[in-house]
Short mmCIF file of C-alpha atoms in Angstrom, two decimals:
data_model
loop_
_atom_site.label_atom_id
_atom_site.label_comp_id
_atom_site.label_asym_id
_atom_site.label_seq_id
_atom_site.Cartn_x
_atom_site.Cartn_y
_atom_site.Cartn_z
CA MET A 74 -167.44 112.07 111.15
CA ALA A 75 -167.13 108.31 111.44
CA LEU A 76 -166.78 108.67 115.20
CA ALA A 77 -169.97 110.71 115.39
CA ASP A 78 -171.84 108.08 113.39
CA THR A 79 -170.47 105.38 115.65
CA GLU A 80 -171.74 107.17 118.73
CA ARG A 81 -175.12 107.74 117.06
CA ALA A 82 -175.41 104.04 116.17
CA GLY A 83 -174.59 103.08 119.72
CA SER A 84 -177.09 105.54 121.27
CA GLY A 85 -180.02 104.76 118.96
CA CYS A 86 -180.79 101.39 120.48
CA GLY A 87 -183.18 99.01 118.76
CA ASP A 88 -185.37 96.37 120.32
CA SER A 89 -184.26 94.26 123.29
CA GLY A 90 -181.68 96.78 124.41
CA SER A 91 -179.42 96.26 121.37
CA PRO A 92 -176.51 98.70 121.05
CA PHE A 93 -177.36 99.04 117.34
CA ALA A 94 -179.79 101.54 115.89
CA GLU A 95 -183.09 100.30 114.53
CA ILE A 96 -182.10 101.44 111.01
CA ILE A 97 -178.71 100.21 109.79
CA GLU A 98 -176.67 101.58 106.87
CA LEU A 99 -174.36 99.14 105.10
CA ASN A 100 -171.65 99.59 102.50
CA VAL A 101 -171.32 96.28 100.69
CA GLY A 102 -168.58 96.39 98.07
CA GLY A 103 -169.34 100.04 97.35
CA GLN A 104 -173.13 99.62 97.21
CA VAL A 105 -175.11 101.30 99.98
CA TYR A 106 -178.03 99.49 101.63
CA VAL A 107 -180.39 100.69 104.35
CA THR A 108 -182.33 98.10 106.33
CA ARG A 109 -183.70 97.31 109.76
CA HIS A 110 -181.60 95.76 112.47
CA LYS A 111 -184.10 92.91 112.92
CA THR A 112 -183.71 92.00 109.24
CA LEU A 113 -179.97 91.46 109.62
CA ILE A 114 -180.45 89.13 112.59
CA ALA A 115 -183.39 87.20 111.09
CA VAL A 116 -181.37 83.96 110.69
CA PRO A 117 -179.73 82.79 113.93
CA ASP A 118 -176.09 81.68 113.75
CA SER A 119 -175.59 83.38 110.39
CA LEU A 120 -172.65 85.73 109.89
CA LEU A 121 -174.83 88.85 109.95
CA TRP A 122 -176.62 87.59 113.08
CA THR A 123 -173.24 87.17 114.77
CA MET A 124 -172.05 90.60 113.67
CA PHE A 125 -175.15 92.52 114.72
CA SER A 126 -176.21 90.62 117.81
CA GLN A 127 -173.02 89.18 119.37
CA LYS A 128 -170.67 92.10 118.72
CA SER A 129 -170.71 95.79 119.52
CA PRO A 130 -170.74 98.56 116.86
CA LYS A 131 -167.16 99.48 117.72
CA GLU A 132 -165.95 95.99 116.77
CA LEU A 133 -167.25 96.21 113.18
CA ALA A 134 -165.46 97.77 110.20
CA ARG A 135 -166.81 101.05 108.84
CA ASP A 136 -166.27 103.18 105.78
CA SER A 137 -165.32 106.87 105.75
CA LYS A 138 -168.97 107.89 106.27
CA GLY A 139 -169.55 105.61 109.23
CA ARG A 140 -171.51 102.89 107.43
CA PHE A 141 -170.82 99.29 108.39
CA PHE A 142 -168.55 97.87 105.68
CA LEU A 143 -168.62 94.40 104.11
CA ASP A 144 -166.08 93.56 101.42
CA ARG A 145 -168.43 91.38 99.33
CA ASP A 146 -170.31 91.54 96.02
CA GLY A 147 -172.51 94.61 96.37
CA PHE A 148 -174.95 93.73 93.59
CA LEU A 149 -175.63 90.16 94.72
CA PHE A 150 -176.14 91.31 98.30
CA ARG A 151 -179.58 92.65 97.39
CA TYR A 152 -180.73 89.04 96.96
CA ILE A 153 -179.22 88.16 100.34
CA LEU A 154 -181.15 91.05 101.90
CA ASP A 155 -184.38 90.10 100.13
CA TYR A 156 -184.05 86.58 101.51
CA LEU A 157 -183.52 87.86 105.05
CA ARG A 158 -186.71 89.95 104.91
CA ASP A 159 -189.13 87.03 104.56
CA LEU A 160 -186.90 83.95 104.12
CA ASN A 161 -188.16 83.45 100.55
CA LEU A 162 -185.98 83.24 97.45
CA VAL A 163 -187.21 85.03 94.32
CA LEU A 164 -184.79 85.36 91.40
CA PRO A 165 -185.26 86.90 87.93
CA ASP A 166 -185.79 84.72 84.86
CA TYR A 167 -182.56 83.51 83.26
CA PHE A 168 -180.55 84.40 86.35
CA PRO A 169 -176.96 83.50 85.33
CA GLU A 170 -175.22 84.04 88.68
CA LYS A 171 -176.66 81.27 90.86
CA SER A 172 -173.23 79.82 91.57
CA ARG A 173 -171.88 83.20 92.67
CA LEU A 174 -174.97 83.84 94.79
CA GLN A 175 -174.53 80.41 96.37
CA ARG A 176 -170.97 81.38 97.24
CA GLU A 177 -172.27 84.54 98.91
CA ALA A 178 -174.87 82.51 100.82
CA ASP A 179 -172.11 80.20 102.04
CA PHE A 180 -170.03 83.17 103.14
CA PHE A 181 -172.93 84.69 105.10
CA GLN A 182 -173.61 81.22 106.60
CA LEU A 183 -177.17 81.08 105.26
CA ARG A 184 -177.35 77.31 104.98
CA ASP A 185 -180.96 77.04 103.80
CA LEU A 186 -180.41 79.61 101.06
CA ALA A 187 -177.22 77.91 99.91
CA LYS A 188 -179.07 74.59 99.78
CA ARG A 189 -181.81 76.09 97.60
CA LEU A 190 -179.21 77.47 95.21
CA SER A 191 -177.20 74.26 94.91
CA PRO A 192 -177.50 72.48 91.52
CA ARG A 193 -179.82 69.52 91.37
CA VAL A 194 -178.37 66.11 90.63
CA SER A 195 -180.49 63.81 88.49
CA LYS A 196 -180.63 60.01 88.66
CA ASP A 197 -177.76 59.64 86.19
CA ASN A 198 -175.65 62.09 88.24
CA SER A 199 -175.96 64.87 85.64
CA ILE A 200 -176.32 68.37 87.04
CA SER A 201 -179.22 70.65 86.11
CA GLU A 202 -179.84 74.15 87.44
CA GLU A 203 -182.74 75.17 85.22
CA ILE A 204 -185.10 72.18 85.10
CA GLY A 205 -187.75 71.82 87.79
CA GLN A 206 -189.18 68.63 89.23
CA SER A 207 -192.17 68.58 86.89
CA ASP A 208 -189.89 68.76 83.86
CA THR A 209 -187.80 65.85 85.14
CA GLU A 210 -190.84 63.65 85.75
CA GLU A 211 -192.30 64.48 82.35
CA GLY A 212 -189.02 63.66 80.64
CA ALA A 213 -188.70 60.35 82.48
CA GLN A 214 -192.09 59.26 81.05
CA GLN A 215 -191.13 59.89 77.41
CA CYS A 216 -190.37 56.82 75.34
CA GLY A 217 -188.02 56.22 72.46
CA PRO A 218 -188.82 54.54 69.14
CA SER A 219 -188.32 51.06 70.63
CA GLY A 220 -190.68 51.73 73.50
CA GLY A 221 -187.91 52.16 76.09
CA ALA A 222 -187.71 55.19 78.29
CA LEU A 223 -185.43 58.02 77.22
CA SER A 224 -182.51 58.85 79.49
CA VAL A 225 -183.10 61.58 82.03
CA SER A 226 -180.23 63.68 80.70
CA GLY A 227 -181.65 63.50 77.16
CA ALA A 228 -185.10 64.49 78.35
CA MET A 229 -183.65 67.45 80.23
CA ARG A 230 -182.10 69.13 77.24
CA SER A 231 -185.27 69.77 75.28
CA PRO A 232 -187.17 71.84 77.93
CA SER A 233 -184.20 74.19 78.36
CA LEU A 234 -184.05 74.78 74.61
CA ASP A 235 -187.80 75.19 74.29
CA SER A 236 -187.92 77.66 77.18
CA ARG A 237 -185.55 80.13 75.51
CA LYS A 238 -187.45 83.32 74.84
CA SER A 239 -187.43 85.11 71.51
CA GLY A 240 -186.54 88.78 71.30
CA TYR A 241 -184.12 91.45 70.13
CA ILE A 242 -180.87 92.78 71.58
CA THR A 243 -179.12 95.86 70.23
CA ILE A 244 -175.36 96.22 70.63
CA GLY A 245 -173.96 99.74 70.25
CA TYR A 246 -170.50 101.21 70.40
CA ARG A 247 -168.78 104.53 69.83
CA GLY A 248 -165.34 104.14 68.30
CA SER A 249 -162.61 106.32 66.86
CA TYR A 250 -159.49 105.99 64.79
CA THR A 251 -156.87 108.35 63.42
CA ILE A 252 -155.67 108.64 59.83
CA GLY A 253 -152.22 110.11 59.34
CA ARG A 254 -150.80 112.16 56.51
CA ASP A 255 -150.07 109.12 54.37
CA ILE A 256 -153.55 107.60 54.93
CA GLN A 257 -152.01 105.14 57.39
CA THR A 258 -154.00 104.19 60.47
CA ASP A 259 -152.11 104.32 63.73
CA ALA A 260 -152.37 102.08 66.79
CA LYS A 261 -155.64 103.76 67.85
CA PHE A 262 -157.59 102.13 65.04
CA ARG A 263 -161.12 101.23 66.14
CA ARG A 264 -160.62 102.27 69.73
CA VAL A 265 -163.87 101.32 71.44
CA ALA A 266 -164.78 103.31 74.54
CA ARG A 267 -167.77 101.22 75.68
CA ILE A 268 -170.12 98.58 74.30
CA THR A 269 -173.74 99.24 75.27
CA VAL A 270 -176.54 96.67 75.49
CA CYS A 271 -180.20 97.55 74.87
CA GLY A 272 -183.15 95.18 75.20
CA LYS A 273 -185.14 93.15 77.71
CA THR A 274 -183.35 92.75 81.01
CA SER A 275 -183.86 88.97 81.23
CA LEU A 276 -182.45 88.41 77.73
CA ALA A 277 -179.40 90.61 78.38
CA LYS A 278 -178.59 88.72 81.59
CA GLU A 279 -179.11 85.35 79.91
CA VAL A 280 -176.67 86.18 77.11
CA PHE A 281 -173.92 88.10 78.90
CA GLY A 282 -174.12 86.86 82.49
CA ASP A 283 -171.50 88.33 84.82
CA THR A 284 -169.81 90.19 81.94
CA LEU A 285 -172.80 92.57 81.96
CA ASN A 286 -172.29 95.76 83.96
CA GLU A 287 -175.61 96.67 85.59
CA SER A 288 -174.33 99.54 87.74
CA ARG A 289 -176.26 102.21 85.79
CA ASP A 290 -179.57 100.34 86.10
CA PRO A 291 -179.15 97.77 88.91
CA ASP A 292 -182.77 97.08 89.93
CA ARG A 293 -184.48 96.75 86.56
CA PRO A 294 -187.20 94.00 86.68
CA PRO A 295 -186.52 91.06 84.33
CA GLU A 296 -189.44 91.78 81.99
CA ARG A 297 -188.65 95.48 81.60
CA TYR A 298 -186.43 97.01 78.94
CA THR A 299 -183.22 98.96 79.45
CA SER A 300 -180.74 100.94 77.40
CA ARG A 301 -178.27 101.58 80.22
CA TYR A 302 -176.36 98.30 80.46
CA TYR A 303 -172.85 97.97 79.06
CA LEU A 304 -170.23 95.24 78.88
CA LYS A 305 -167.11 94.82 81.01
CA TYR A 306 -164.94 94.32 77.92
CA ASN A 307 -164.33 96.25 74.69
CA PHE A 308 -164.16 93.51 72.05
CA LEU A 309 -167.14 93.46 69.70
CA GLU A 310 -166.32 89.95 68.49
CA GLN A 311 -166.58 88.65 72.06
CA ALA A 312 -170.09 90.09 72.33
CA PHE A 313 -171.02 88.62 68.94
CA ASP A 314 -169.75 85.19 70.00
CA LYS A 315 -171.88 85.21 73.15
CA LEU A 316 -174.99 86.16 71.18
CA THR A 317 -174.35 83.45 68.60
CA GLU A 318 -173.83 80.77 71.25
CA VAL A 319 -177.39 81.22 72.54
CA GLY A 320 -179.12 81.36 69.15
CA PHE A 321 -179.12 85.05 68.19
CA HIS A 322 -178.27 86.23 64.67
CA MET A 323 -177.70 89.70 63.25
CA VAL A 324 -180.63 91.19 61.33
CA ALA A 325 -179.62 94.85 60.89
CA CYS A 326 -176.93 97.42 61.57
CA SER A 327 -176.47 101.15 61.14
CA SER A 328 -173.59 103.57 61.57
CA THR A 329 -172.88 107.28 61.54
CA GLY A 330 -169.50 109.01 61.45
CA THR A 331 -167.82 112.38 61.69
CA CYS A 332 -164.35 113.60 60.81
CA ALA A 333 -162.28 116.27 62.52
CA TYR A 334 -158.68 117.53 62.42
CA THR A 335 -156.46 117.38 65.48
CA SER A 336 -155.46 121.00 64.81
CA ASN A 337 -156.23 123.86 62.42
CA ASP A 338 -153.61 122.58 60.01
CA PRO A 339 -155.38 120.51 57.30
CA ASN A 340 -152.17 118.53 56.78
CA GLU A 341 -152.31 117.12 60.29
CA ASP A 342 -153.94 113.85 61.31
CA LYS A 343 -157.66 113.33 60.93
CA ILE A 344 -159.76 111.77 63.68
CA TRP A 345 -162.80 109.77 62.62
CA THR A 346 -165.50 109.11 65.21
CA SER A 347 -168.39 106.73 64.59
CA TYR A 348 -171.40 105.33 66.39
CA THR A 349 -172.62 101.90 65.27
CA GLU A 350 -175.54 99.71 66.33
CA TYR A 351 -176.01 96.01 65.57
CA VAL A 352 -179.45 94.44 65.99
CA PHE A 353 -179.61 90.74 66.90
CA CYS A 354 -182.72 88.57 66.92
CA ARG A 355 -183.66 85.16 68.30
CA GLU A 356 -186.91 83.68 67.02
#
């Protein structure tokens, strides 16, 4: 099958007599993308330009279905592809993965994109990724009680705090534990299968960053709401710590539970299953 796809890619030539088809299918870290050949070669001397203009289809790695394979971050690649379409960079609010995206831009040899993603260095050599030029100039004009100008680093902290959005995030988990004959819990106490995150997309990404698994809802706009995200770890306290660090506090919780026997014998172990939700708020 891969051979057939290879022959099809070679026969469906794009513009300028390219051996590649006009429409290209990519497998990037397990995520499938479909784009035009001219999009991939939009930036001369980039890695993708070299792959799809200086090499032949037979020289490139493919997956089992014949798609061109790249062993990189599949979720971040959508921002790489968006950039290649019109050479503009548009990121969601509270985007926590700029450093990782910069690393991907460096790998794909997109120098202008990597430069845009690099942290800004202020006059006192402090690094800021969130504050724009207008914020820096405004902060530099503020004066202290003695009439002297405030330091740039001190002026930078207040806009980032003021710009934090209020809202709610709900943390949910389904857990189980077993009670033995002597009412003793075994090692499966509070076994958590998955911690779910519900709320506005931008808030969830701000709080949990790269520990948030977006695979069930990968293209949700930042101002929309989702109930399909979950965390890459199973420790509730770790989730609570992250929420507390950015100003959230718990305002409500609810829980339901059921009990069942592992067999028809009432003397055997009991398995308790519960579903619990914790509501956090930042005002």
